[in-house]
Amino acid sequence: VDVHISLEGRRDLSGEIYRQLRQAVLDGLMQPGDALPPSRELAKRLAVSRTTVSVAYDRLWAEGFVTSRAGAGTFIAEHVPLAPAPGEDRARPASLRARPVWEDIPLPRLAFARPAKFDFRTGLPDASFFPFQTWRALLADQLRSEAGGNAIYGDPGGFLPLREAIARHIAVSRGVVTSGENVVITNGTQQALDVIVRTLLGPGDTIAVEDPGYAPPQMLFRSLGLVLDRVPVDRHGLDVERLSEAARVVYVTPSHQYPLGMSMSLQRRLALLAWAEAHNAAVVEDDYDSEFRFGGRPIEPLQTLDRSGRVIYVGSFSKTLLPTLRLGFIVSPPSLTEGMLRAKYVADWHSSVAHQVALARFIDSGGFARHIRRLRTVYEARHDLVRTILQRDFPEQLEVIPSAAGLHITALARPPYAARLPDIIERASLRGVEVHELARIAAGASIGPAVMIGFGAIPTDRIAQGLALLRESFQS
Ligand SMILES: Cc1ncc(COP(=O)(O)O)c(C=O)c1O
């Protein structure tokens, strides 16, 4: 039987194969006597090692789900045990089901939690630089019983001194023009996007996204019943000419396109703003890692170029501080701020106040700017090292996409390696090198086989050895 198995991430692949096959039997998709695919064939199809499949088959066999006949293969057993799997409850049947839209929205893999010897995974900053001691002191100060305001709900827009501190900070660092009242503090970019689209759009409305693009917002938009207009990007960024007339909002990452890494050219930025004006659409500018720009003149944010109040700027502290703080912000055009505040209020009233106060003080003391300067030096050294090694040692394997910002470099796999990329990445993993294949973590149809080399989490002095091991994985 050609049973469908889908694997995501790199964690517990045997367990995943076992669970999906077991479920296929319990759901009646596979009947007693049906043959399982030969382990060698399934391993090849799923791009995993044969041992990974054999471990899953052994477990099914040990539990009586399958029998094996020497020389003939593995078959579903005549009497399949119907004991509930851990977590299932037979006394209470599953009467309720989540809406179908959730079925193809995967939970984040715990892959991020697993330590790696050579960690080139993307999306992770270097936590060892986080000013834990300072932060602890700032928080402790807030969490005294006599600190005012702990027992009452706060402002949906956030702690006003933090909003003002952010407005001042991004005026200096990015030239973004705003005032504290138009900054809304959110739980990261993801919630910022939730608040923005719920303020502007309803089910059936169209939102344009980059293809390839950052996956979590696209899942959010789908869950809200929005129609996605996937617009290809080229080396200048989003191809404005391919935007659908129906798009009411355009969501872009102009400073450092996610996942490819280039920045949107000035000409494209102006074309996008002109398009938005002509179509009375809004533009959401996700500036998630622009603090880390290495060389080159920074291109002005869309928010600064905007003359008609239609750009909504979103920032995050996930890269500059820690992703687990869940702190981000929206810079709203004044005409939308009231709506944004209401949308934030009905979502969760407001973000955690103690962390907001700590951050306001950290910014005001100059500590945040110093922290960023220090990190920029570290990340720039890593960026240059990764780029140099990729260009020098992988000329036949990879084509590096030029990028001068952020915490990752993306490289397209050249033929014949392109077809074998999952295999290569698995071999690297066996050598202790964790890298992400672009298709596994970014969304979109126009993605060729590519790797994303993150350098946020790997200490600088491990990069050369890690990339040498990756290089070996391309050979055998
Ligand atoms: C394109 C993009 N936007 C935003 C973020 C940060 O999201 P959040 O602030 O929700 O942690 C990331 C993190 O990897 C990202 O890749």
XYZ file of C-alpha atoms and ligand atoms in Angstrom:
492
model
C 0.000 0.000 0.000
C 1.356 3.407 -0.904
C 0.584 5.064 2.416
C 1.203 8.796 2.690
C 3.620 9.892 5.406
C 4.698 13.487 5.869
C 7.746 14.355 7.904
C 8.607 17.806 9.125
C 11.622 18.817 11.140
C 14.348 16.422 12.121
C 13.181 15.219 15.498
C 12.058 11.706 16.349
C 11.526 10.720 12.732
C 11.127 7.029 13.641
C 8.469 7.953 16.169
C 6.667 10.048 13.576
C 6.688 7.235 11.000
C 5.471 4.782 13.651
C 2.633 7.068 14.748
C 1.432 7.842 11.236
C 1.443 4.185 10.179
C -0.281 3.153 13.385
C -2.921 5.830 12.845
C -3.408 4.724 9.237
C -4.173 1.217 10.512
C -6.518 2.424 13.243
C -8.310 4.671 10.730
C -8.812 1.678 8.448
C -6.664 3.149 5.688
C -4.559 0.004 5.842
C -6.234 -3.380 6.192
C -5.067 -6.688 7.661
C -2.826 -8.401 5.141
C -1.756 -5.181 3.389
C 1.974 -4.948 2.840
C 4.018 -2.062 4.200
C 6.466 -0.575 1.708
C 9.911 -2.210 1.935
C 11.961 -0.264 4.474
C 14.649 0.600 1.905
C 12.043 2.066 -0.449
C 10.240 4.073 2.238
C 13.567 5.382 3.574
C 14.461 6.623 0.124
C 11.058 8.219 -0.408
C 11.223 10.064 2.928
C 14.928 10.919 2.606
C 15.754 9.286 5.945
C 18.116 6.471 6.826
C 16.934 2.886 6.540
C 17.514 2.442 10.274
C 14.995 5.197 10.965
C 12.311 3.234 9.111
C 13.368 -0.114 10.593
C 13.065 1.242 14.131
C 9.483 2.329 13.351
C 8.640 -1.067 11.833
C 10.159 -2.880 14.811
C 7.997 -0.894 17.164
C 4.850 -1.705 15.177
C 5.888 -5.338 15.191
C 6.549 -5.339 18.971
C 3.057 -3.963 19.540
C 1.422 -6.519 17.287
C 0.397 -4.158 14.495
C 2.434 -5.923 11.851
C 3.852 -9.333 11.172
C 6.830 -10.066 9.050
C 7.371 -13.015 6.803
C 10.949 -13.833 6.004
C 11.755 -12.812 2.468
C 8.201 -11.598 1.770
C 8.062 -8.324 3.719
C 6.025 -6.724 6.489
C 2.222 -6.946 6.616
C -0.573 -5.511 8.720
C -1.506 -8.112 11.345
C -4.848 -9.958 11.204
C -5.872 -8.796 14.667
C -4.766 -5.282 15.269
C -4.618 -4.273 18.935
C -7.106 -1.519 19.643
C -5.566 -0.161 22.810
C -5.692 3.632 22.855
C -2.472 5.449 22.175
C -1.104 7.550 24.998
C -3.240 10.684 25.193
C -6.327 9.061 23.604
C -9.354 8.534 25.780
C -11.773 5.791 24.779
C -14.314 6.576 27.499
C -14.987 9.935 25.856
C -15.112 9.743 22.084
C -13.791 12.628 20.066
C -17.084 14.449 19.469
C -15.504 17.801 18.852
C -13.130 18.622 16.066
C -11.092 21.718 15.359
C -12.044 23.530 12.137
C -10.411 21.957 9.059
C -8.230 25.041 8.537
C -6.115 23.961 11.524
C -5.356 20.580 9.984
C -2.623 21.904 7.750
C -1.174 24.318 10.254
C 1.658 22.467 12.010
C 2.811 23.227 15.530
C 6.375 24.490 15.731
C 8.793 21.649 15.995
C 10.702 21.165 19.179
C 13.679 20.984 16.852
C 14.480 24.435 18.167
C 14.819 23.069 21.682
C 17.434 20.466 20.796
C 21.015 21.543 21.343
C 23.289 21.096 18.348
C 27.059 20.870 18.215
C 27.268 23.176 15.196
C 24.081 25.177 15.214
C 23.353 26.901 11.888
C 19.594 26.977 12.426
C 17.928 30.273 11.597
C 15.790 32.507 13.732
C 17.945 32.170 16.837
C 19.947 35.037 18.347
C 22.947 34.407 20.598
C 21.412 34.203 24.069
C 24.840 34.246 25.703
C 25.039 37.988 25.049
C 21.712 38.755 26.695
C 22.262 41.060 29.718
C 20.686 38.630 32.176
C 21.975 40.374 35.281
C 20.734 43.817 34.291
C 17.402 42.409 33.173
C 16.973 40.500 36.446
C 17.590 43.675 38.428
C 15.149 45.668 36.294
C 12.466 43.022 36.641
C 13.041 42.468 40.344
C 12.451 46.142 40.866
C 9.059 45.815 39.179
C 8.035 42.714 41.046
C 8.201 44.231 44.542
C 4.789 44.276 46.193
C 5.062 48.017 46.741
C 5.745 48.749 43.050
C 2.702 50.656 41.879
C 0.257 49.381 39.304
C 0.789 45.637 39.705
C -2.826 44.899 40.564
C -4.592 46.849 37.856
C -4.874 46.206 34.154
C -2.674 48.353 31.955
C -3.136 50.299 28.754
C -3.836 48.145 25.637
C -1.230 50.164 23.748
C 1.402 49.294 26.347
C 3.424 51.123 28.985
C 3.567 54.701 27.669
C 7.219 55.398 28.615
C 8.185 52.279 26.631
C 6.159 53.411 23.625
C 7.903 56.770 23.802
C 11.319 55.171 24.260
C 10.730 53.002 21.180
C 9.577 56.009 19.155
C 12.808 57.819 20.057
C 14.953 54.759 19.408
C 13.597 54.007 15.928
C 13.705 57.689 14.967
C 17.454 57.595 15.544
C 18.227 54.074 14.348
C 15.826 53.806 11.386
C 14.549 57.296 10.659
C 10.991 56.141 11.420
C 8.802 59.117 12.222
C 6.199 58.569 14.922
C 5.163 59.453 18.444
C 4.675 57.231 21.499
C 0.840 57.296 21.186
C 1.053 55.612 17.780
C 3.277 52.779 18.998
C 1.394 49.676 20.160
C 3.320 47.103 22.184
C 2.578 43.501 21.173
C 3.688 39.979 21.970
C 6.161 39.836 19.103
C 5.715 40.359 15.374
C 3.233 37.526 15.160
C 0.728 39.245 17.398
C 1.437 42.583 15.749
C 0.322 41.066 12.435
C -2.748 39.546 14.073
C -3.761 42.931 15.464
C -3.091 44.693 12.151
C -5.046 42.332 9.931
C -7.962 42.101 12.344
C -8.051 45.900 12.396
C -8.204 46.125 8.608
C -9.540 42.893 7.118
C -12.271 40.299 7.467
C -12.824 36.765 6.107
C -12.646 36.647 2.314
C -10.406 39.716 2.012
C -7.127 39.358 0.142
C -3.665 39.904 1.595
C -0.530 39.785 -0.531
C 2.510 37.928 0.816
C 6.002 37.301 -0.507
C 6.754 34.006 -2.259
C 8.952 32.612 -0.827
C 8.032 34.142 2.495
C 7.911 33.823 6.256
C 5.494 31.002 7.071
C 3.929 31.795 10.497
C 2.100 34.951 9.348
C 0.732 33.105 6.322
C -0.748 30.441 8.608
C -2.248 33.193 10.754
C -3.814 34.897 7.735
C -5.312 31.620 6.528
C -6.717 30.860 9.964
C -8.510 34.227 9.860
C -10.179 33.309 6.570
C -8.097 35.669 4.455
C -7.245 34.884 0.837
C -3.485 34.811 0.175
C -2.094 36.429 -2.941
C 1.400 34.910 -3.206
C 3.606 37.339 -5.070
C 7.008 36.185 -6.366
C 10.146 38.016 -5.276
C 13.150 38.617 -7.514
C 16.531 40.093 -6.636
C 14.948 43.512 -6.033
C 12.304 42.143 -3.667
C 8.558 41.721 -4.180
C 7.559 41.965 -7.839
C 5.052 44.801 -7.582
C 3.735 44.239 -11.100
C 2.423 40.838 -10.072
C 0.273 42.072 -7.209
C -3.389 41.167 -7.464
C -5.813 44.062 -7.807
C -7.787 42.469 -4.977
C -5.056 42.840 -2.353
C -6.101 45.168 0.471
C -2.885 44.685 2.472
C 0.643 43.821 1.298
C 2.934 42.171 3.869
C 6.670 42.540 3.085
C 10.150 42.185 4.645
C 11.990 44.951 2.732
C 15.162 45.330 4.845
C 16.151 41.687 4.682
C 13.778 39.576 2.638
C 12.792 36.459 4.504
C 14.005 33.878 3.553
C 16.227 34.913 0.614
C 18.047 37.765 2.341
C 18.322 40.618 -0.182
C 16.887 44.050 0.532
C 14.164 45.673 -1.549
C 15.613 48.234 -3.944
C 14.644 51.868 -3.561
C 12.930 51.786 -6.944
C 10.790 48.838 -5.843
C 9.949 50.523 -2.575
C 8.692 53.553 -4.430
C 6.784 51.359 -6.888
C 5.136 49.488 -4.018
C 4.070 52.718 -2.330
C 2.695 54.056 -5.619
C 0.794 50.796 -6.160
C -0.634 50.936 -2.628
C -1.742 54.506 -3.165
C -3.372 53.721 -6.500
C -5.222 50.757 -4.980
C -5.960 52.292 -1.578
C -4.148 49.395 0.070
C -2.068 49.190 3.249
C 1.551 48.036 3.390
C 2.899 46.145 6.404
C 6.665 46.542 6.744
C 8.199 43.752 8.872
C 11.597 45.120 9.961
C 12.473 42.075 12.078
C 16.282 42.163 12.031
C 17.257 45.487 10.475
C 19.355 46.520 13.490
C 21.940 44.141 12.120
C 23.086 45.751 8.897
C 26.625 45.165 7.769
C 28.087 47.614 5.320
C 26.222 49.373 2.572
C 24.033 52.379 3.090
C 20.762 51.505 4.829
C 17.825 51.987 2.515
C 15.072 54.095 3.965
C 12.182 52.204 5.504
C 8.901 52.274 3.598
C 7.455 53.991 6.643
C 9.806 56.957 6.125
C 9.153 57.131 2.379
C 5.383 56.898 2.824
C 3.593 60.173 2.071
C 0.017 58.964 2.364
C -0.192 57.297 5.799
C -0.572 53.726 4.550
C 2.555 52.001 5.861
C 2.336 50.095 9.118
C 5.790 49.406 10.529
C 6.412 46.343 12.729
C 9.459 45.762 14.922
C 10.513 42.900 17.183
C 12.848 42.380 20.136
C 13.176 38.672 19.301
C 16.528 39.143 17.556
C 17.931 42.056 19.550
C 17.031 40.616 22.963
C 15.399 37.176 23.209
C 12.553 35.524 21.267
C 11.100 34.174 24.517
C 10.371 37.682 25.824
C 7.655 37.904 23.149
C 8.013 41.653 22.767
C 7.367 43.547 19.565
C 5.575 46.672 18.430
C 3.475 48.304 15.754
C 4.013 51.832 14.492
C 0.530 52.707 13.354
C -0.556 55.485 11.023
C -2.531 57.812 13.351
C -5.773 57.065 11.470
C -5.561 53.401 12.501
C -4.236 53.621 16.046
C -7.607 53.610 17.766
C -8.683 50.498 15.855
C -5.373 48.780 16.648
C -5.775 49.517 20.364
C -9.236 47.941 20.324
C -7.999 44.891 18.431
C -5.153 44.451 20.930
C -7.538 44.953 23.845
C -9.904 42.175 22.759
C -6.968 39.840 22.058
C -5.302 39.945 25.482
C -5.854 43.424 26.924
C -2.118 44.203 26.974
C 1.342 42.640 27.061
C 3.103 41.829 30.336
C 3.773 45.132 32.094
C 6.821 44.151 34.172
C 8.824 43.291 31.045
C 7.690 46.482 29.364
C 8.875 48.613 32.271
C 12.192 46.749 32.305
C 12.644 47.358 28.594
C 11.739 51.050 28.843
C 14.421 51.528 31.488
C 16.916 49.484 29.497
C 16.390 51.659 26.414
C 16.426 54.919 28.380
C 19.641 54.036 30.193
C 21.447 53.600 26.871
C 21.942 49.894 27.662
C 19.900 48.733 24.682
C 21.849 50.808 22.147
C 25.136 49.540 23.622
C 23.868 45.944 23.514
C 22.978 46.300 19.831
C 26.341 47.843 18.955
C 28.105 44.940 20.637
C 25.935 42.333 18.912
C 26.349 44.015 15.550
C 30.114 43.613 15.766
C 29.751 39.941 16.681
C 27.181 39.154 13.995
C 29.052 41.093 11.333
C 32.157 38.984 11.955
C 30.053 35.813 11.673
C 28.263 37.049 8.564
C 31.555 37.823 6.815
C 33.091 34.506 7.852
C 30.118 32.442 6.659
C 29.948 34.306 3.349
C 33.684 34.004 2.747
C 33.746 30.278 3.465
C 30.639 29.552 1.399
C 32.055 31.437 -1.574
C 35.520 29.939 -1.220
C 34.755 26.310 -0.347
C 31.357 25.595 -1.903
C 31.654 27.051 -5.441
C 30.272 23.938 -7.099
C 27.699 23.195 -4.451
C 26.079 26.490 -3.522
C 25.239 29.875 -4.979
C 25.205 32.483 -2.228
C 22.435 35.102 -2.411
C 24.026 38.486 -1.647
C 22.805 39.910 1.635
C 24.141 42.563 3.971
C 21.907 42.229 6.993
C 20.366 39.889 9.512
C 21.308 36.598 11.073
C 21.326 34.206 8.147
C 22.663 33.762 4.632
C 20.681 31.797 2.084
C 22.377 29.803 -0.665
C 20.792 27.963 -3.588
C 21.958 24.385 -4.160
C 23.431 23.838 -7.607
C 22.721 20.732 -9.646
C 23.392 17.854 -9.084
C 23.376 18.587 -5.342
C 19.953 20.238 -5.479
C 18.155 16.927 -5.890
C 20.028 15.367 -2.982
C 19.720 18.217 -0.535
C 17.541 16.456 2.124
C 20.051 13.616 2.152
C 22.976 16.001 2.498
C 21.287 17.798 5.379
C 20.609 14.517 7.133
C 24.235 13.489 6.724
C 25.316 16.833 8.139
C 23.002 16.266 11.085
C 24.749 12.949 11.791
C 27.997 14.932 11.966
C 26.442 17.300 14.534
C 25.746 20.100 12.034
C 22.188 21.432 12.044
C 21.117 23.535 9.074
C 17.677 24.305 7.737
C 16.599 23.517 4.245
C 14.705 26.533 2.988
C 11.676 24.545 1.857
C 11.211 23.137 5.333
C 10.806 26.461 7.073
C 9.718 29.018 4.515
C 6.423 29.085 2.641
C 5.935 29.339 -1.083
C 5.876 27.644 -4.411
C 8.761 29.445 -6.054
C 11.448 27.964 -3.862
C 14.343 26.105 -5.405
C 16.389 23.729 -3.246
C 18.371 25.968 -0.909
C 19.922 26.080 2.541
C 19.648 28.826 5.105
C 22.813 29.198 7.127
C 21.941 30.902 10.407
C 24.791 32.351 12.450
C 22.901 33.822 15.387
C 23.320 30.816 17.623
C 26.739 29.428 16.666
C 29.824 30.815 18.422
C 32.150 32.481 15.908
C 35.001 30.084 16.601
C 32.898 27.041 15.638
C 31.780 28.315 12.249
C 34.776 27.161 10.183
C 34.723 23.630 11.596
C 30.940 23.370 11.220
C 31.058 24.463 7.583
C 33.930 22.064 6.883
C 31.720 19.225 8.137
C 28.838 20.518 6.019
C 31.191 20.513 3.034
C 32.037 16.854 3.723
C 28.324 16.034 3.820
C 28.026 17.166 0.209
C 30.553 14.479 -0.778
C 29.322 11.403 1.077
C 10.349 37.563 8.837
C 10.313 37.530 10.321
N 9.563 38.412 10.971
C 9.510 38.431 12.308
C 10.204 37.528 13.068
C 10.115 37.610 14.563
O 8.882 37.182 14.984
P 8.425 37.382 16.494
O 8.634 38.825 16.827
O 6.991 36.985 16.500
O 9.288 36.502 17.340
C 10.979 36.562 12.445
C 11.707 35.550 13.236
O 12.366 34.678 12.750
C 11.040 36.572 11.030
O 11.802 35.683 10.394
